[in-house]
Amino acid sequence: MPLIEHQQFIKAPIQKCFDLARNVDIHIQTTSKTKERAVGGVTAGLLEKGDTVTWEATHFGIKQRLTAEVILMEPPYKFVDIMVKGAFQSFVHTHQFTEAAGGTMMIDKFQYKSPFGIIGVAADKLILERYMRKFIISRAKELKKIAENEDIFE
């Protein structure tokens, strides 16, 4: 199972970063390149433990839906969501936040398993792992811009 890890330093308080990362509206804003939108479950505001959200987005030119559930919430340090329905065989996305000098370190850990057995493994190596890494990094950079440039939640 591929594991993608990314660390992003943000010059903002930990609570602000935590809340931005679990905000459905901000998620939509930070994934505009894939036209992501919430179409089921919690469709606006802050996600809490037990919440589900169904995302619709365009990846590889194909409109797809994926439902995730928040299974762990430890404000303002960590939350975890898992896929309960969608294109992957499974995934676990851990969002961690630690206080750092002058701001917050946001750490994404995204572990997934592709469908289709050996074909899925080949797709991981050729395309999917690089695509998902780029997607996670892009979202983190957009979240950083928002956290550092807007007075949200203050």
PDB file of C-alpha atoms in Angstrom:
ATOM      1  CA  MET A   1       0.000   0.000   0.000  1.00  0.00           C
ATOM      2  CA  PRO A   2       1.559   3.304  -1.024  1.00  0.00           C
ATOM      3  CA  LEU A   3       2.047   5.889   1.723  1.00  0.00           C
ATOM      4  CA  ILE A   4       2.302   9.544   0.785  1.00  0.00           C
ATOM      5  CA  GLU A   5       3.631  11.891   3.460  1.00  0.00           C
ATOM      6  CA  HIS A   6       3.851  15.655   3.171  1.00  0.00           C
ATOM      7  CA  GLN A   7       4.797  18.328   5.704  1.00  0.00           C
ATOM      8  CA  GLN A   8       3.744  21.939   5.268  1.00  0.00           C
ATOM      9  CA  PHE A   9       4.793  24.766   7.603  1.00  0.00           C
ATOM     10  CA  ILE A  10       2.081  27.401   8.031  1.00  0.00           C
ATOM     11  CA  LYS A  11       2.566  30.767   9.740  1.00  0.00           C
ATOM     12  CA  ALA A  12      -0.725  30.525  11.643  1.00  0.00           C
ATOM     13  CA  PRO A  13      -1.952  29.190  14.993  1.00  0.00           C
ATOM     14  CA  ILE A  14      -2.552  25.449  15.290  1.00  0.00           C
ATOM     15  CA  GLN A  15      -6.308  25.790  15.942  1.00  0.00           C
ATOM     16  CA  LYS A  16      -6.768  27.886  12.806  1.00  0.00           C
ATOM     17  CA  CYS A  17      -4.868  25.334  10.675  1.00  0.00           C
ATOM     18  CA  PHE A  18      -6.801  22.433  12.204  1.00  0.00           C
ATOM     19  CA  ASP A  19     -10.161  24.099  11.558  1.00  0.00           C
ATOM     20  CA  LEU A  20      -9.269  25.110   8.008  1.00  0.00           C
ATOM     21  CA  ALA A  21      -8.193  21.548   7.186  1.00  0.00           C
ATOM     22  CA  ARG A  22     -11.527  20.079   8.348  1.00  0.00           C
ATOM     23  CA  ASN A  23     -13.694  22.782   6.793  1.00  0.00           C
ATOM     24  CA  VAL A  24     -15.723  21.454   3.852  1.00  0.00           C
ATOM     25  CA  ASP A  25     -16.004  24.903   2.239  1.00  0.00           C
ATOM     26  CA  ILE A  26     -12.222  25.409   2.406  1.00  0.00           C
ATOM     27  CA  HIS A  27     -11.640  21.893   1.035  1.00  0.00           C
ATOM     28  CA  ILE A  28     -13.737  22.812  -1.999  1.00  0.00           C
ATOM     29  CA  GLN A  29     -11.745  26.033  -2.419  1.00  0.00           C
ATOM     30  CA  THR A  30      -8.375  24.234  -2.182  1.00  0.00           C
ATOM     31  CA  THR A  31      -9.344  21.545  -4.720  1.00  0.00           C
ATOM     32  CA  SER A  32     -10.856  23.775  -7.393  1.00  0.00           C
ATOM     33  CA  LYS A  33      -8.559  22.295 -10.070  1.00  0.00           C
ATOM     34  CA  THR A  34     -10.515  19.030  -9.863  1.00  0.00           C
ATOM     35  CA  LYS A  35     -13.894  20.810  -9.538  1.00  0.00           C
ATOM     36  CA  GLU A  36     -14.424  19.082  -6.200  1.00  0.00           C
ATOM     37  CA  ARG A  37     -17.709  19.642  -4.424  1.00  0.00           C
ATOM     38  CA  ALA A  38     -19.570  18.101  -1.518  1.00  0.00           C
ATOM     39  CA  VAL A  39     -22.735  16.362  -2.720  1.00  0.00           C
ATOM     40  CA  GLY A  40     -23.756  14.263   0.298  1.00  0.00           C
ATOM     41  CA  GLY A  41     -23.415  13.992   4.050  1.00  0.00           C
ATOM     42  CA  VAL A  42     -21.900  17.134   5.564  1.00  0.00           C
ATOM     43  CA  THR A  43     -21.734  19.616   2.694  1.00  0.00           C
ATOM     44  CA  ALA A  44     -20.576  22.768   4.544  1.00  0.00           C
ATOM     45  CA  GLY A  45     -18.778  23.824   7.703  1.00  0.00           C
ATOM     46  CA  LEU A  46     -16.494  21.894  10.045  1.00  0.00           C
ATOM     47  CA  LEU A  47     -16.290  18.107  10.019  1.00  0.00           C
ATOM     48  CA  GLU A  48     -16.585  16.261  13.342  1.00  0.00           C
ATOM     49  CA  LYS A  49     -15.977  12.653  14.381  1.00  0.00           C
ATOM     50  CA  GLY A  50     -18.552  10.351  12.789  1.00  0.00           C
ATOM     51  CA  ASP A  51     -19.372  12.752   9.949  1.00  0.00           C
ATOM     52  CA  THR A  52     -19.385  11.542   6.375  1.00  0.00           C
ATOM     53  CA  VAL A  53     -19.014  13.601   3.237  1.00  0.00           C
ATOM     54  CA  THR A  54     -19.462  12.519  -0.355  1.00  0.00           C
ATOM     55  CA  TRP A  55     -17.146  14.339  -2.731  1.00  0.00           C
ATOM     56  CA  GLU A  56     -17.661  14.636  -6.461  1.00  0.00           C
ATOM     57  CA  ALA A  57     -14.615  15.595  -8.516  1.00  0.00           C
ATOM     58  CA  THR A  58     -13.044  15.138 -11.918  1.00  0.00           C
ATOM     59  CA  HIS A  59      -9.848  13.077 -11.943  1.00  0.00           C
ATOM     60  CA  PHE A  60      -8.194  11.871 -15.146  1.00  0.00           C
ATOM     61  CA  GLY A  61     -11.069  13.477 -17.086  1.00  0.00           C
ATOM     62  CA  ILE A  62     -13.653  11.276 -15.344  1.00  0.00           C
ATOM     63  CA  LYS A  63     -16.274  12.545 -12.879  1.00  0.00           C
ATOM     64  CA  GLN A  64     -16.069  10.403  -9.734  1.00  0.00           C
ATOM     65  CA  ARG A  65     -17.682  10.187  -6.320  1.00  0.00           C
ATOM     66  CA  LEU A  66     -16.010   9.214  -3.076  1.00  0.00           C
ATOM     67  CA  THR A  67     -17.483   9.023   0.425  1.00  0.00           C
ATOM     68  CA  ALA A  68     -15.200   9.533   3.422  1.00  0.00           C
ATOM     69  CA  GLU A  69     -15.914   9.200   7.145  1.00  0.00           C
ATOM     70  CA  VAL A  70     -14.093  10.981   9.963  1.00  0.00           C
ATOM     71  CA  ILE A  71     -13.132   8.203  12.390  1.00  0.00           C
ATOM     72  CA  LEU A  72     -10.861  10.110  14.794  1.00  0.00           C
ATOM     73  CA  MET A  73     -10.887  13.694  16.047  1.00  0.00           C
ATOM     74  CA  GLU A  74      -8.310  15.011  18.544  1.00  0.00           C
ATOM     75  CA  PRO A  75      -8.568  18.823  18.346  1.00  0.00           C
ATOM     76  CA  PRO A  76      -6.379  20.646  17.462  1.00  0.00           C
ATOM     77  CA  TYR A  77      -3.752  17.985  16.823  1.00  0.00           C
ATOM     78  CA  LYS A  78      -5.157  15.241  14.645  1.00  0.00           C
ATOM     79  CA  PHE A  79      -8.069  13.900  12.667  1.00  0.00           C
ATOM     80  CA  VAL A  80      -8.380  10.845  10.455  1.00  0.00           C
ATOM     81  CA  ASP A  81     -10.740  10.105   7.611  1.00  0.00           C
ATOM     82  CA  ILE A  82     -11.213   6.865   5.690  1.00  0.00           C
ATOM     83  CA  MET A  83     -12.873   6.043   2.412  1.00  0.00           C
ATOM     84  CA  VAL A  84     -16.111   4.122   2.854  1.00  0.00           C
ATOM     85  CA  LYS A  85     -17.108   4.154  -0.820  1.00  0.00           C
ATOM     86  CA  GLY A  86     -15.224   5.176  -3.937  1.00  0.00           C
ATOM     87  CA  ALA A  87     -12.595   4.424  -6.546  1.00  0.00           C
ATOM     88  CA  PHE A  88      -9.878   3.169  -4.187  1.00  0.00           C
ATOM     89  CA  GLN A  89     -10.041  -0.238  -2.574  1.00  0.00           C
ATOM     90  CA  SER A  90      -9.340   1.676   0.644  1.00  0.00           C
ATOM     91  CA  PHE A  91      -7.608   4.728   2.056  1.00  0.00           C
ATOM     92  CA  VAL A  92      -6.725   6.279   5.394  1.00  0.00           C
ATOM     93  CA  HIS A  93      -5.853   9.989   5.499  1.00  0.00           C
ATOM     94  CA  THR A  94      -4.266  11.208   8.732  1.00  0.00           C
ATOM     95  CA  HIS A  95      -4.079  14.963   9.249  1.00  0.00           C
ATOM     96  CA  GLN A  96      -1.653  15.933  12.036  1.00  0.00           C
ATOM     97  CA  PHE A  97      -0.773  19.363  13.421  1.00  0.00           C
ATOM     98  CA  THR A  98       2.073  20.310  15.723  1.00  0.00           C
ATOM     99  CA  GLU A  99       2.980  23.697  17.100  1.00  0.00           C
ATOM    100  CA  ALA A 100       6.240  25.011  15.686  1.00  0.00           C
ATOM    101  CA  ALA A 101       8.175  28.235  16.211  1.00  0.00           C
ATOM    102  CA  GLY A 102       6.145  30.951  14.503  1.00  0.00           C
ATOM    103  CA  GLY A 103       3.322  28.699  13.376  1.00  0.00           C
ATOM    104  CA  THR A 104       2.142  25.166  12.760  1.00  0.00           C
ATOM    105  CA  MET A 105       3.522  22.106  11.006  1.00  0.00           C
ATOM    106  CA  MET A 106       0.738  20.345   9.103  1.00  0.00           C
ATOM    107  CA  ILE A 107       1.522  16.715   8.285  1.00  0.00           C
ATOM    108  CA  ASP A 108      -0.539  14.701   5.818  1.00  0.00           C
ATOM    109  CA  LYS A 109      -0.217  10.924   5.720  1.00  0.00           C
ATOM    110  CA  PHE A 110      -2.256   9.329   2.973  1.00  0.00           C
ATOM    111  CA  GLN A 111      -2.164   5.538   2.687  1.00  0.00           C
ATOM    112  CA  TYR A 112      -4.249   3.869   0.025  1.00  0.00           C
ATOM    113  CA  LYS A 113      -4.828   0.635  -1.777  1.00  0.00           C
ATOM    114  CA  SER A 114      -5.790   0.640  -5.425  1.00  0.00           C
ATOM    115  CA  PRO A 115      -8.396  -1.720  -6.820  1.00  0.00           C
ATOM    116  CA  PHE A 116      -7.723  -4.296  -9.556  1.00  0.00           C
ATOM    117  CA  GLY A 117      -4.905  -6.274  -7.908  1.00  0.00           C
ATOM    118  CA  ILE A 118      -1.665  -6.352  -9.908  1.00  0.00           C
ATOM    119  CA  ILE A 119      -3.080  -3.922 -12.486  1.00  0.00           C
ATOM    120  CA  GLY A 120      -3.759  -1.464  -9.649  1.00  0.00           C
ATOM    121  CA  VAL A 121      -0.206  -1.884  -8.359  1.00  0.00           C
ATOM    122  CA  ALA A 122       1.132  -1.114 -11.833  1.00  0.00           C
ATOM    123  CA  ALA A 123      -1.142   1.938 -12.089  1.00  0.00           C
ATOM    124  CA  ASP A 124       0.228   3.132  -8.716  1.00  0.00           C
ATOM    125  CA  LYS A 125       3.799   3.006  -9.945  1.00  0.00           C
ATOM    126  CA  LEU A 126       3.082   4.517 -13.354  1.00  0.00           C
ATOM    127  CA  ILE A 127       0.530   7.222 -12.561  1.00  0.00           C
ATOM    128  CA  LEU A 128      -1.532   7.237  -9.384  1.00  0.00           C
ATOM    129  CA  GLU A 129       1.070   7.687  -6.638  1.00  0.00           C
ATOM    130  CA  ARG A 130       2.605  10.721  -8.370  1.00  0.00           C
ATOM    131  CA  TYR A 131      -0.865  12.147  -9.093  1.00  0.00           C
ATOM    132  CA  MET A 132      -2.007  11.751  -5.467  1.00  0.00           C
ATOM    133  CA  ARG A 133       1.228  13.244  -4.104  1.00  0.00           C
ATOM    134  CA  LYS A 134       0.795  16.278  -6.369  1.00  0.00           C
ATOM    135  CA  PHE A 135      -2.871  16.588  -5.310  1.00  0.00           C
ATOM    136  CA  ILE A 136      -2.033  16.495  -1.572  1.00  0.00           C
ATOM    137  CA  ILE A 137       0.841  18.969  -1.925  1.00  0.00           C
ATOM    138  CA  SER A 138      -1.272  21.339  -4.004  1.00  0.00           C
ATOM    139  CA  ARG A 139      -4.070  21.281  -1.440  1.00  0.00           C
ATOM    140  CA  ALA A 140      -1.592  21.890   1.415  1.00  0.00           C
ATOM    141  CA  LYS A 141      -0.096  24.894  -0.377  1.00  0.00           C
ATOM    142  CA  GLU A 142      -3.547  26.361  -1.012  1.00  0.00           C
ATOM    143  CA  LEU A 143      -4.504  25.827   2.626  1.00  0.00           C
ATOM    144  CA  LYS A 144      -1.275  27.588   3.656  1.00  0.00           C
ATOM    145  CA  LYS A 145      -2.162  30.598   1.475  1.00  0.00           C
ATOM    146  CA  ILE A 146      -5.601  30.842   3.047  1.00  0.00           C
ATOM    147  CA  ALA A 147      -4.319  30.441   6.618  1.00  0.00           C
ATOM    148  CA  GLU A 148      -1.593  33.025   6.196  1.00  0.00           C
ATOM    149  CA  ASN A 149      -3.583  35.589   4.226  1.00  0.00           C
ATOM    150  CA  GLU A 150      -7.104  35.605   5.652  1.00  0.00           C
ATOM    151  CA  ASP A 151      -8.545  36.401   9.039  1.00  0.00           C
ATOM    152  CA  ILE A 152     -10.753  33.298   9.047  1.00  0.00           C
ATOM    153  CA  PHE A 153     -11.798  32.084  12.503  1.00  0.00           C
ATOM    154  CA  GLU A 154     -10.102  34.962  14.313  1.00  0.00           C
TER     155      GLU A 154
END
